[in-house]
Coordinates of C-alpha atoms in Angstrom, one line a residue:
M1 CA -8.0 22.5 -19.8
K2 CA -11.5 22.7 -18.7
V3 CA -13.2 19.5 -19.4
F4 CA -17.0 19.6 -20.4
S5 CA -19.3 16.9 -19.4
A6 CA -22.0 15.9 -21.9
S7 CA -24.6 17.4 -19.6
T8 CA -23.0 20.8 -19.2
L9 CA -21.6 21.5 -22.7
P10 CA -25.0 22.3 -24.2
A11 CA -25.6 25.0 -21.5
L12 CA -22.2 26.5 -22.2
L13 CA -22.8 26.5 -25.9
A14 CA -26.2 28.1 -25.3
A15 CA -24.5 30.8 -23.1
G16 CA -21.6 31.6 -25.3
L17 CA -22.7 31.0 -28.9
L18 CA -22.5 33.8 -31.4
L19 CA -20.6 35.9 -28.9
S20 CA -17.9 38.1 -30.8
G21 CA -14.9 38.2 -28.5
C22 CA -16.5 36.1 -26.0
S23 CA -14.9 35.9 -22.6
S24 CA -12.5 33.0 -22.0
L25 CA -13.3 30.0 -19.9
S26 CA -11.4 29.7 -16.7
Q27 CA -8.4 27.2 -16.6
P28 CA -7.3 25.0 -13.8
D29 CA -4.2 26.0 -11.9
A30 CA -2.4 22.7 -12.4
P31 CA -2.9 21.3 -15.9
A32 CA -1.5 18.0 -14.9
A33 CA -4.4 17.4 -12.6
P34 CA -7.9 16.3 -13.8
A35 CA -10.0 19.3 -14.5
Q36 CA -13.5 19.5 -13.1
P37 CA -16.6 20.5 -15.1
P38 CA -18.2 23.8 -14.1
S39 CA -21.0 23.7 -11.5
T40 CA -24.6 24.1 -12.3
S41 CA -24.6 27.5 -10.6
E42 CA -21.8 28.6 -12.9
T43 CA -23.7 27.7 -16.0
E44 CA -26.8 29.3 -14.8
T45 CA -25.0 32.6 -14.2
A46 CA -23.4 32.3 -17.6
A47 CA -26.9 31.7 -19.2
D48 CA -28.3 34.8 -17.5
T49 CA -25.5 37.0 -18.8
P50 CA -26.7 39.3 -21.6
V51 CA -25.2 38.1 -24.9
T52 CA -23.6 40.6 -27.4
Y53 CA -24.0 39.2 -30.9
G54 CA -21.5 39.9 -33.7
N55 CA -22.4 41.3 -37.1
F56 CA -22.6 38.0 -39.0
Q57 CA -24.1 37.3 -42.3
Q58 CA -27.3 35.2 -42.3
D59 CA -25.8 31.9 -43.4
T60 CA -23.1 32.3 -40.7
L61 CA -25.8 33.0 -38.1
Y62 CA -27.8 30.0 -39.3
E63 CA -24.7 27.6 -39.0
L64 CA -24.0 28.9 -35.5
L65 CA -27.6 28.4 -34.4
S66 CA -27.5 24.9 -35.9
A67 CA -24.4 24.3 -34.0
E68 CA -26.1 25.3 -30.8
I69 CA -28.9 22.9 -31.5
A70 CA -26.6 20.1 -32.3
G71 CA -24.7 20.7 -29.0
Q72 CA -28.0 20.7 -27.1
R73 CA -28.8 17.3 -28.7
N74 CA -25.3 15.8 -27.8
R75 CA -24.2 15.9 -31.5
F76 CA -21.0 17.7 -30.7
D77 CA -19.4 16.3 -33.9
L78 CA -21.9 18.4 -36.0
A79 CA -21.4 21.4 -33.7
L80 CA -17.7 21.3 -34.2
D81 CA -18.0 21.0 -38.0
N82 CA -20.1 24.1 -38.0
Y83 CA -17.8 26.1 -35.7
L84 CA -14.7 25.2 -37.5
R85 CA -16.2 26.1 -41.0
Q86 CA -17.4 29.5 -39.5
A87 CA -14.2 30.2 -37.6
R88 CA -12.2 29.8 -40.8
R89 CA -14.7 31.8 -42.8
T90 CA -15.2 34.7 -40.3
R91 CA -11.8 34.6 -38.5
D92 CA -13.8 35.8 -35.3
A93 CA -12.0 35.4 -32.1
G94 CA -15.2 34.3 -30.2
I95 CA -16.0 31.6 -32.7
S96 CA -12.4 30.4 -32.9
E97 CA -12.3 30.0 -29.1
R98 CA -15.6 28.2 -29.1
A99 CA -14.5 25.8 -31.7
L100 CA -11.3 25.2 -29.7
R101 CA -13.3 24.4 -26.6
V102 CA -15.5 21.9 -28.4
A103 CA -12.6 20.3 -30.1
E104 CA -10.9 19.9 -26.7
F105 CA -14.0 18.2 -25.3
L106 CA -14.1 15.8 -28.2
G107 CA -10.3 15.2 -28.1
N108 CA -9.9 16.4 -31.6
E109 CA -6.3 17.6 -31.1
P110 CA -5.7 18.6 -34.8
A111 CA -8.8 20.8 -34.7
A112 CA -7.9 22.2 -31.3
L113 CA -4.5 23.2 -32.5
E114 CA -5.7 24.9 -35.6
M115 CA -8.3 26.8 -33.8
A116 CA -5.8 27.9 -31.1
R117 CA -3.4 29.1 -33.8
L118 CA -6.3 30.9 -35.5
W119 CA -7.3 32.6 -32.3
V120 CA -3.8 33.9 -31.8
E121 CA -3.8 35.2 -35.4
V122 CA -6.9 37.2 -34.8
A123 CA -6.2 38.2 -31.2
P124 CA -2.4 38.2 -30.8
Q125 CA -2.4 40.2 -27.5
D126 CA -4.9 37.9 -25.8
P127 CA -2.9 36.0 -23.0
E128 CA -5.6 33.3 -23.1
A129 CA -5.3 32.6 -26.7
L130 CA -1.5 32.6 -26.4
R131 CA -1.6 30.2 -23.6
S132 CA -4.0 27.9 -25.3
A133 CA -1.9 27.8 -28.3
A134 CA 1.2 27.1 -26.2
I135 CA -0.5 24.1 -24.7
H136 CA -1.7 22.5 -28.0
L137 CA 1.7 23.1 -29.6
A138 CA 3.4 21.4 -26.8
R139 CA 1.1 18.5 -27.1
T140 CA 2.0 17.9 -30.6
G141 CA 5.7 18.1 -30.0
R142 CA 6.3 21.7 -31.1
H143 CA 8.1 22.7 -28.0
E144 CA 10.0 25.7 -29.1
Q145 CA 6.9 27.2 -30.7
A146 CA 5.0 26.5 -27.5
M147 CA 7.7 28.2 -25.4
D148 CA 7.5 31.3 -27.7
M149 CA 3.7 31.5 -27.2
M150 CA 3.9 31.1 -23.4
Q151 CA 6.6 33.8 -23.2
R152 CA 4.3 36.1 -25.1
A153 CA 1.5 35.3 -22.6
L154 CA 3.8 36.1 -19.8
E155 CA 4.7 39.4 -21.4
Q156 CA 1.0 40.2 -21.6
H157 CA 0.7 39.4 -17.8
G158 CA -1.5 36.5 -18.6
E159 CA -1.8 33.1 -16.8
T160 CA 1.0 30.7 -17.9
H161 CA 1.6 27.0 -17.5
F162 CA 5.4 26.5 -18.1
D163 CA 5.1 23.4 -15.9
F164 CA 2.8 21.9 -18.5
L165 CA 5.4 22.6 -21.2
A166 CA 8.1 20.9 -19.1
L167 CA 5.8 17.9 -18.7
A168 CA 4.9 17.7 -22.3
A169 CA 8.7 17.6 -23.1
A170 CA 9.2 14.5 -21.0
D171 CA 9.8 12.2 -23.9
T172 CA 11.7 14.7 -26.1
D173 CA 15.3 14.4 -27.1
A174 CA 18.2 15.9 -25.2
T175 CA 18.7 18.7 -27.7
T176 CA 15.2 20.0 -27.5
R177 CA 15.2 19.6 -23.7
N178 CA 18.4 21.6 -23.4
A179 CA 17.1 24.3 -25.7
L180 CA 13.9 24.6 -23.5
L181 CA 16.1 24.8 -20.4
D182 CA 18.1 27.7 -22.1
S183 CA 14.9 29.5 -23.1
L184 CA 13.5 29.1 -19.4
E185 CA 16.8 30.3 -17.9
R186 CA 16.7 33.5 -20.1
M187 CA 13.2 34.1 -19.1
T188 CA 14.0 33.6 -15.4
E189 CA 16.5 36.4 -15.7
R190 CA 13.7 38.8 -17.0
F191 CA 11.0 37.5 -14.6
P192 CA 12.9 36.4 -11.5
D193 CA 9.8 36.2 -9.3
N194 CA 7.9 33.8 -11.5
T195 CA 8.0 30.6 -9.6
Q196 CA 6.6 28.6 -12.5
L197 CA 9.6 29.2 -14.6
V198 CA 11.8 27.8 -11.7
F199 CA 9.6 24.8 -11.3
A200 CA 9.6 24.1 -15.1
R201 CA 13.3 24.2 -15.2
A202 CA 13.5 21.8 -12.2
L203 CA 11.2 19.5 -14.1
L204 CA 13.2 19.5 -17.2
L205 CA 16.3 18.8 -15.2
Q206 CA 14.7 15.8 -13.3
Q207 CA 13.6 14.4 -16.8
A208 CA 17.2 14.6 -17.9
N209 CA 18.3 12.6 -14.8
R210 CA 20.1 15.8 -13.6
N211 CA 18.4 15.4 -10.2
D212 CA 21.1 17.0 -8.1
E213 CA 20.8 20.2 -10.2
A214 CA 17.0 20.1 -10.0
L215 CA 17.1 19.9 -6.2
A216 CA 19.7 22.6 -6.0
L217 CA 17.5 24.9 -8.2
L218 CA 14.4 24.3 -6.0
E219 CA 16.3 24.9 -2.8
D220 CA 17.9 28.0 -4.1
H221 CA 14.4 29.3 -4.7
P222 CA 12.4 28.2 -1.5
H223 CA 9.4 30.3 -2.5
T224 CA 8.8 27.8 -5.3
D225 CA 7.4 25.6 -2.7
E226 CA 4.2 27.7 -2.6
A227 CA 2.4 25.4 -5.0
P228 CA 1.6 21.7 -4.4
P229 CA 3.3 20.4 -7.7
A230 CA 6.7 22.1 -6.7
I231 CA 6.4 20.4 -3.2
L232 CA 5.8 17.1 -4.7
L233 CA 8.8 17.4 -7.0
H234 CA 10.9 18.7 -4.1
S235 CA 10.0 15.8 -1.9
R236 CA 10.8 13.3 -4.6
L237 CA 14.2 14.6 -5.1
V238 CA 15.0 14.8 -1.5
A239 CA 13.7 11.3 -1.0
E240 CA 16.5 9.9 -3.0
H241 CA 19.0 11.0 -0.2
D242 CA 16.8 11.5 2.9
T243 CA 13.3 10.0 3.2
E244 CA 12.8 11.6 6.7
E245 CA 13.4 15.1 5.2
A246 CA 11.1 14.3 2.2
T247 CA 8.4 13.3 4.7
E248 CA 8.9 16.7 6.6
I249 CA 8.5 18.5 3.3
L250 CA 5.2 16.8 2.6
Y251 CA 4.0 17.5 6.1
R252 CA 4.7 21.2 5.8
G253 CA 3.0 21.2 2.4
L254 CA -0.1 19.7 4.0
Q255 CA -0.1 22.4 6.6
R256 CA -0.4 24.9 3.7
F257 CA -2.6 22.8 1.5
P258 CA -4.5 20.5 3.8
D259 CA -7.0 19.4 1.1
D260 CA -4.5 18.5 -1.6
T261 CA -4.9 14.8 -2.4
R262 CA -1.8 14.5 -4.3
L263 CA 0.4 15.7 -1.4
R264 CA -1.4 13.4 1.1
L265 CA -1.0 10.4 -1.2
M266 CA 2.7 11.1 -1.7
L267 CA 3.1 11.4 2.1
A268 CA 1.3 8.1 2.6
R269 CA 3.5 6.2 0.1
T270 CA 6.6 7.8 1.5
L271 CA 5.7 6.6 5.0
V272 CA 5.0 3.1 3.7
S273 CA 8.4 3.0 2.0
E274 CA 9.9 4.0 5.4
G275 CA 8.1 1.2 7.0
N276 CA 6.1 3.7 9.2
F277 CA 2.7 1.9 8.7
A278 CA 1.0 3.4 11.6
D279 CA 1.4 6.9 10.4
A280 CA 0.8 5.8 6.7
R281 CA -2.5 4.3 7.9
T282 CA -3.6 7.7 9.4
Q283 CA -3.0 9.4 6.0
Y284 CA -4.7 6.6 4.0
A285 CA -7.7 6.6 6.4
K286 CA -8.3 10.4 5.7
L287 CA -7.8 9.8 2.0
A288 CA -10.3 7.1 2.1
R289 CA -12.8 9.2 4.0
D290 CA -12.4 12.1 1.6
N291 CA -12.7 9.9 -1.4
P292 CA -15.0 7.0 -0.5
D293 CA -15.6 5.8 -4.1
E294 CA -11.8 5.2 -4.6
A295 CA -11.3 1.5 -4.6
D296 CA -7.5 1.7 -4.7
L297 CA -7.5 3.8 -1.5
Q298 CA -9.6 1.2 0.3
L299 CA -7.3 -1.5 -0.9
S300 CA -4.2 0.4 0.3
L301 CA -5.7 1.0 3.7
G302 CA -6.7 -2.7 4.0
L303 CA -3.1 -3.9 3.1
I304 CA -1.6 -1.5 5.7
E305 CA -4.1 -2.7 8.4
L306 CA -3.1 -6.2 7.6
E307 CA 0.5 -5.4 8.0
L308 CA -0.2 -3.8 11.3
G309 CA -2.1 -7.0 12.5
E310 CA -5.5 -5.2 12.5
A311 CA -7.1 -8.1 10.7
S312 CA -10.8 -7.1 11.5
D313 CA -10.3 -3.6 10.2
A314 CA -8.4 -4.9 7.1
V315 CA -11.4 -7.2 6.4
I316 CA -13.8 -4.2 6.3
H317 CA -11.7 -2.1 4.0
L318 CA -10.9 -5.0 1.7
Q319 CA -14.6 -5.9 1.5
N320 CA -15.3 -2.2 0.7
T321 CA -12.8 -2.5 -2.1
L322 CA -14.7 -5.4 -3.7
Q323 CA -17.9 -3.5 -3.4
L324 CA -16.4 -0.7 -5.4
A325 CA -14.4 -2.9 -7.8
P326 CA -15.9 -6.5 -7.8
G327 CA -13.4 -7.8 -10.2
N328 CA -10.3 -6.8 -8.2
N329 CA -8.8 -10.2 -7.5
T330 CA -5.8 -8.5 -5.7
A331 CA -8.3 -7.3 -3.1
R332 CA -10.0 -10.7 -3.0
Y333 CA -6.7 -12.6 -2.4
H334 CA -5.8 -10.3 0.4
L335 CA -9.2 -10.4 1.9
G336 CA -8.7 -14.1 2.2
N337 CA -5.4 -13.4 4.0
A338 CA -7.3 -11.0 6.4
Y339 CA -10.0 -13.6 7.0
L340 CA -7.3 -16.1 8.0
A341 CA -5.5 -13.6 10.3
A342 CA -8.9 -12.9 11.8
D343 CA -9.3 -16.6 12.7
R344 CA -12.0 -17.2 10.0
P345 CA -10.4 -20.0 8.0
D346 CA -13.7 -21.1 6.2
D347 CA -14.3 -17.5 5.0
A348 CA -10.6 -17.4 3.7
L349 CA -11.0 -20.6 1.8
L350 CA -14.3 -19.5 0.2
T351 CA -12.8 -16.1 -0.8
W352 CA -9.6 -17.7 -2.3
Q353 CA -11.9 -20.3 -4.1
S354 CA -13.9 -17.5 -5.8
I355 CA -10.7 -16.3 -7.6
D356 CA -10.8 -17.8 -11.1
S357 CA -8.4 -15.7 -13.2
G358 CA -5.3 -13.7 -13.1
T359 CA -2.1 -14.2 -11.2
E360 CA -4.0 -14.4 -8.0
L361 CA -5.5 -17.7 -9.2
L362 CA -2.3 -19.5 -8.5
T363 CA -1.2 -17.6 -5.4
S364 CA -4.6 -18.2 -3.8
R365 CA -4.2 -22.0 -4.6
V366 CA -0.8 -22.0 -2.7
Q367 CA -2.5 -20.4 0.2
M368 CA -5.5 -22.9 0.0
A369 CA -3.2 -25.8 -0.1
R370 CA -1.2 -24.7 2.9
L371 CA -4.5 -24.2 4.9
L372 CA -6.0 -27.4 3.9
L373 CA -2.9 -29.3 4.9
E374 CA -2.9 -27.6 8.2
Q375 CA -6.5 -28.9 8.6
N376 CA -5.4 -32.3 7.5
R377 CA -7.9 -32.1 4.7
I378 CA -5.6 -33.7 2.1
A379 CA -8.6 -35.2 -0.1
A380 CA -10.1 -31.7 -0.1
L381 CA -6.8 -30.3 -1.3
Q382 CA -6.4 -32.7 -4.1
A383 CA -10.1 -32.5 -5.2
Q384 CA -9.8 -28.6 -5.4
L385 CA -6.6 -28.6 -7.4
Q386 CA -8.0 -31.3 -9.7
Q387 CA -11.1 -29.2 -10.3
D388 CA -8.9 -26.1 -11.0
R389 CA -6.9 -28.1 -13.6
D390 CA -10.1 -29.2 -15.3
Q391 CA -11.4 -25.6 -15.3
H392 CA -8.1 -23.9 -16.1
P393 CA -6.0 -26.3 -18.3
Q394 CA -3.8 -23.5 -19.3
H395 CA -2.4 -23.6 -15.6
G396 CA -2.3 -27.4 -15.4
L397 CA 1.5 -27.6 -15.1
A398 CA 1.6 -24.9 -12.4
L399 CA -1.2 -26.4 -10.4
F400 CA 0.4 -29.9 -10.4
Q401 CA 3.6 -28.2 -9.1
I402 CA 1.6 -26.4 -6.2
E403 CA 0.2 -29.7 -5.2
I404 CA 3.4 -31.7 -5.3
E405 CA 5.3 -29.0 -3.3
A406 CA 2.6 -28.8 -0.8
L407 CA 2.5 -32.5 -0.2
L408 CA 6.3 -33.1 -0.5
P409 CA 7.4 -32.3 3.1
N410 CA 5.0 -34.6 5.0
H411 CA 3.3 -36.7 2.4
P412 CA 6.0 -37.7 -0.2
E413 CA 4.2 -40.9 -1.2
L414 CA 1.2 -38.8 -2.4
A415 CA 3.5 -36.2 -3.9
I416 CA 5.3 -38.7 -6.0
Q417 CA 2.1 -40.2 -7.2
Q418 CA 1.0 -36.7 -8.4
A419 CA 4.5 -36.2 -9.9
N420 CA 4.1 -39.4 -12.0
T421 CA 0.6 -38.3 -13.1
A422 CA 1.9 -34.9 -14.0
L423 CA 4.8 -36.2 -16.0
Q424 CA 2.4 -38.2 -18.1
A425 CA 0.8 -35.0 -19.1
Y426 CA 4.0 -33.0 -19.3
P427 CA 6.8 -35.6 -19.9
N428 CA 9.5 -33.0 -20.9
D429 CA 9.1 -30.6 -18.0
S430 CA 12.5 -30.4 -16.2
N431 CA 11.0 -28.8 -13.0
L432 CA 8.6 -31.8 -12.6
L433 CA 11.5 -34.2 -13.1
Y434 CA 13.5 -32.3 -10.5
S435 CA 10.7 -32.4 -8.1
R436 CA 10.4 -36.1 -8.5
A437 CA 14.1 -36.6 -8.1
M438 CA 13.9 -34.8 -4.7
L439 CA 11.0 -37.2 -3.8
H440 CA 13.0 -40.2 -4.8
E441 CA 15.8 -39.0 -2.4
M442 CA 13.3 -38.6 0.4
L443 CA 11.8 -42.0 -0.2
G444 CA 15.3 -43.7 -0.3
N445 CA 15.4 -44.5 -4.0
P446 CA 18.8 -43.1 -5.2
R447 CA 18.5 -44.9 -8.5
G448 CA 15.2 -43.0 -9.3
L449 CA 16.9 -39.7 -8.3
E450 CA 20.0 -40.3 -10.5
E451 CA 17.7 -41.3 -13.5
D452 CA 15.6 -38.1 -13.2
L453 CA 18.5 -35.8 -12.7
G454 CA 20.4 -37.6 -15.5
A455 CA 17.4 -37.2 -17.8
I456 CA 17.5 -33.5 -17.2
I457 CA 21.2 -33.1 -17.7
A458 CA 20.9 -35.2 -21.0
R459 CA 18.2 -32.8 -22.3
E460 CA 19.7 -29.6 -20.7
P461 CA 23.5 -29.9 -20.4
D462 CA 23.7 -26.4 -18.9
N463 CA 21.1 -26.9 -16.2
A464 CA 23.1 -25.8 -13.2
M465 CA 20.6 -26.8 -10.6
A466 CA 20.4 -30.5 -11.9
L467 CA 24.3 -30.7 -12.2
N468 CA 24.7 -29.4 -8.7
A469 CA 22.0 -31.6 -7.3
L470 CA 23.4 -34.8 -8.8
G471 CA 27.0 -33.8 -7.9
Y472 CA 26.1 -33.0 -4.3
T473 CA 24.1 -36.4 -3.9
L474 CA 27.0 -38.4 -5.0
A475 CA 29.4 -36.4 -2.7
D476 CA 27.0 -36.7 0.2
R477 CA 26.9 -40.5 -0.3
N478 CA 30.7 -40.4 -0.6
Q479 CA 30.4 -42.2 -4.0
R480 CA 32.0 -41.6 -7.4
L481 CA 33.7 -38.4 -6.0
E482 CA 35.6 -37.6 -9.2
E483 CA 32.4 -37.6 -11.2
A484 CA 30.7 -35.6 -8.4
L485 CA 33.5 -33.0 -8.5
A486 CA 33.2 -32.6 -12.4
L487 CA 29.5 -32.2 -12.2
I488 CA 29.7 -29.5 -9.4
K489 CA 32.5 -27.7 -11.3
R490 CA 30.3 -27.5 -14.5
A491 CA 27.6 -26.1 -12.3
A492 CA 29.9 -23.5 -10.6
A493 CA 31.2 -22.5 -14.0
L494 CA 27.5 -21.6 -15.1
D495 CA 26.6 -20.0 -11.9
P496 CA 29.8 -19.0 -9.9
S497 CA 27.9 -16.8 -7.3
D498 CA 25.4 -19.4 -6.1
P499 CA 26.2 -20.2 -2.4
A500 CA 24.4 -23.6 -2.8
I501 CA 26.9 -24.7 -5.4
Q502 CA 29.8 -23.2 -3.4
D503 CA 28.5 -25.5 -0.5
S504 CA 28.4 -28.5 -2.7
L505 CA 31.9 -27.7 -4.0
G506 CA 33.2 -27.4 -0.5
W507 CA 31.6 -30.5 0.5
V508 CA 33.0 -32.6 -2.3
Y509 CA 36.5 -31.3 -1.6
Y510 CA 35.9 -32.3 2.0
R511 CA 35.1 -35.8 0.9
L512 CA 38.2 -35.8 -1.2
G513 CA 40.3 -34.8 1.8
D514 CA 41.2 -31.2 0.8
L515 CA 40.1 -29.6 4.0
D516 CA 41.7 -26.2 3.4
R517 CA 40.0 -25.7 0.1
A518 CA 36.8 -27.0 1.6
E519 CA 37.1 -24.6 4.5
A520 CA 37.5 -21.6 2.2
L521 CA 34.5 -22.5 -0.1
L522 CA 32.3 -23.3 2.9
R523 CA 33.1 -20.1 4.7
D524 CA 32.2 -18.0 1.6
A525 CA 29.0 -20.0 1.2
Y526 CA 28.0 -19.6 4.8
A527 CA 28.7 -15.8 4.7
A528 CA 26.5 -15.5 1.6
Y529 CA 23.8 -17.9 2.8
P530 CA 23.8 -18.7 6.6
D531 CA 21.7 -21.8 6.0
Q532 CA 21.5 -24.7 8.7
E533 CA 22.9 -27.2 6.1
V534 CA 25.9 -25.0 5.1
A535 CA 26.6 -24.5 8.9
A536 CA 26.6 -28.2 9.4
H537 CA 29.1 -28.7 6.7
L538 CA 31.4 -25.8 7.7
G539 CA 31.2 -27.0 11.3
E540 CA 32.2 -30.5 10.4
V541 CA 35.3 -29.3 8.3
L542 CA 36.4 -27.0 11.2
W543 CA 35.9 -29.9 13.5
R544 CA 38.1 -32.2 11.4
Q545 CA 40.8 -29.5 11.4
G546 CA 40.8 -29.4 15.2
K547 CA 38.9 -26.0 15.3
E548 CA 36.2 -27.5 17.6
R549 CA 35.4 -24.3 19.5
E550 CA 34.8 -22.4 16.2
A551 CA 32.8 -25.3 14.9
R552 CA 30.5 -25.1 18.0
R553 CA 30.1 -21.3 17.5
V554 CA 29.1 -21.8 14.0
W555 CA 26.5 -24.5 15.1
R556 CA 25.2 -22.4 17.9
E557 CA 24.8 -19.3 15.6
A558 CA 22.9 -21.3 13.0
L559 CA 20.7 -22.9 15.7
E560 CA 19.6 -19.3 16.8
H561 CA 18.2 -18.7 13.3
S562 CA 17.0 -22.3 12.7
P563 CA 16.1 -23.7 16.2
D564 CA 14.2 -26.7 14.7
S565 CA 17.1 -27.9 12.8
Q566 CA 17.8 -31.6 13.1
L567 CA 20.9 -31.8 10.9
I568 CA 23.1 -29.6 13.1
P569 CA 22.5 -31.7 16.3
A570 CA 22.8 -34.9 14.5
T571 CA 26.2 -33.7 12.9
R572 CA 27.4 -32.4 16.3
D573 CA 26.4 -35.7 18.1
R574 CA 28.0 -37.8 15.5
L575 CA 31.3 -36.1 15.7
E576 CA 31.4 -35.9 19.5
A577 CA 30.7 -39.7 19.5
E578 CA 33.7 -40.5 17.5

C-alpha cells in the first residue's frame, strides 16, 4: 500500500478531506516491495483539484475539519479517531477510504480492516475497495475471504494482487494453502490471460515445497516472466538444478527491466554462488552507484574486491561502509584484512584494535595475534590480549585460548606459562587442559600430558578427543598397548566416523602386530583425511608388508599436498636405513 510520510500526509488530508466518493490513491505494482511516498508535485496537483463536498451534518463537518487540522499538526491519532467515528456514523465511501489510509499509515491493522470492510459494504462494486479489503483480510489470516474479495475485484476489471495473497499465506497450514490453490486454479480457467493468477499459484506451490510443480507451471506459462517478481521466482526455482540457466534468466530479466534493483541483486548473489566474482563485482558496482547510501552494498562490493585481490579498491568500499554504518564491525574486521592485503599492516592492527564488541572481537584478535607473531612482537601480543581480558572479562577464556594457540607452534614455553595462568582462573576447563597436554608433549613431558588427559577423562568419561589423544600417545610411544587399544576403542565407539580416531586405531594395531587390520583402518582414514601424519603411518604399514612401491607412492602424493612435512621424510629415511 501507499506509505505516507509525516510531511506528505497533511497535504493529502487537506486535498481529500470531506470528499464524498473521493478518488482512490494509487497502489504500487508489487505489494511486497517498499512503497514510495507521493512526490511534492503530486500533492500540489491534488491540492489544486476542486473538491466536491458531501452533504454532511454540521457536527460531522466539524469533526472532519478537526481531523484535517490534527493531521496538519502531525496528530494522526486524533485524525484517525475522528475519521473512524464519522465513517461509522455516515457510512460514506470517501470517509471510509480516508480512515483506511490514515489507519494504514499508523499501522493500525484492526482499524484498517474495519474500514476496508465498511468501504466494501457501501461501495460493493468498487475494485479498489475490494482489493484493499482483500489485502487486509489476508494480513489477518482470513485467506479464503481475501481470495473472494480479490476475485470480485478481478470481475470488476480492477487491479489485483493475487501474489500478495500468496505471500500472506506463507505460514498458513497445508489445508488452507491447498484450498487457495484450488481457488486460484478455478479462477485461472476463467481468466487464462491473468499472469498474476499463475504467479500466485507458483508461489503457493513453492511455499508447499512443491518446487518442481511450481517450476513446471511457470515454464508452461512463459508470458508470466513479464514481471520482475515472477522472474525472481523462476530464477530461484531453476537455480536448484542449474545455476547457469538461472543466471541467464536474470540477465534476460534485466534487459527488460534494467532499473529493477531486486533482479540485479539476485543476479549478483547468484554469480557469487557460482564463484564468478568478476561479473558479480560488475553488478554490485552498479547497485552501489545507484544506491550510494546502502551500506550493505558497499560491504558486499568490498568483500568481492578482497576476494579478487583488489585490496586497494576493497579498502575504499569498506571505508565507505563504515562511513554509512559506523557500528558495522563486520566491515571493520574485513577492512583490517584489506589493509593487510594492501601491505598496510599498521592500519590493519589499528582497525582490528578498534573492534570492541560482537563476534568480530575474537576473530580480530586471532588476526592480530597472527600478525604480531609474524612481526616478532610477542610482548605486544601478550599486552594486547591481557588488556582485552581486562576490558572484556566475559571473553577471558576465549582470549586465553587465542593467545595459547598463537604461541604454541613456535613459543611453547610461553604458551604453557599462559596455560597455567589460564587454568588458575578456569580450573575445570577441558579445552585448556587439552591444550596444556599438547604443550607437555611438545616440551617432552609425558607425565604432564598423561595427567592432564587423565584429568579430562576422569571428569568427562565420554570425551572422545581426550580418549583418542591419550591412547594414541601410548601407542606412538609403544607403551601399554592394551590400555591404548581400550582407550582408542572407546573413542571410536563415541565417534566412529572420525578419521583421526581411525588413524589412531590403525596405528595401535600396527604396534600390536596386526598389519592387515592396521592397513584397512589406515586406508580408510587416509581416504577420508589425506593428512601427512596419516600418510606416514599408512606408508610405514605398507612398507612393513613388503609393499614398498605403494608406500613411496603414498608418501609422494602426501608431499605434494604438504611439501613442508618433516614427518614423511623422517619416516622414509628411517625405514630405508634399517
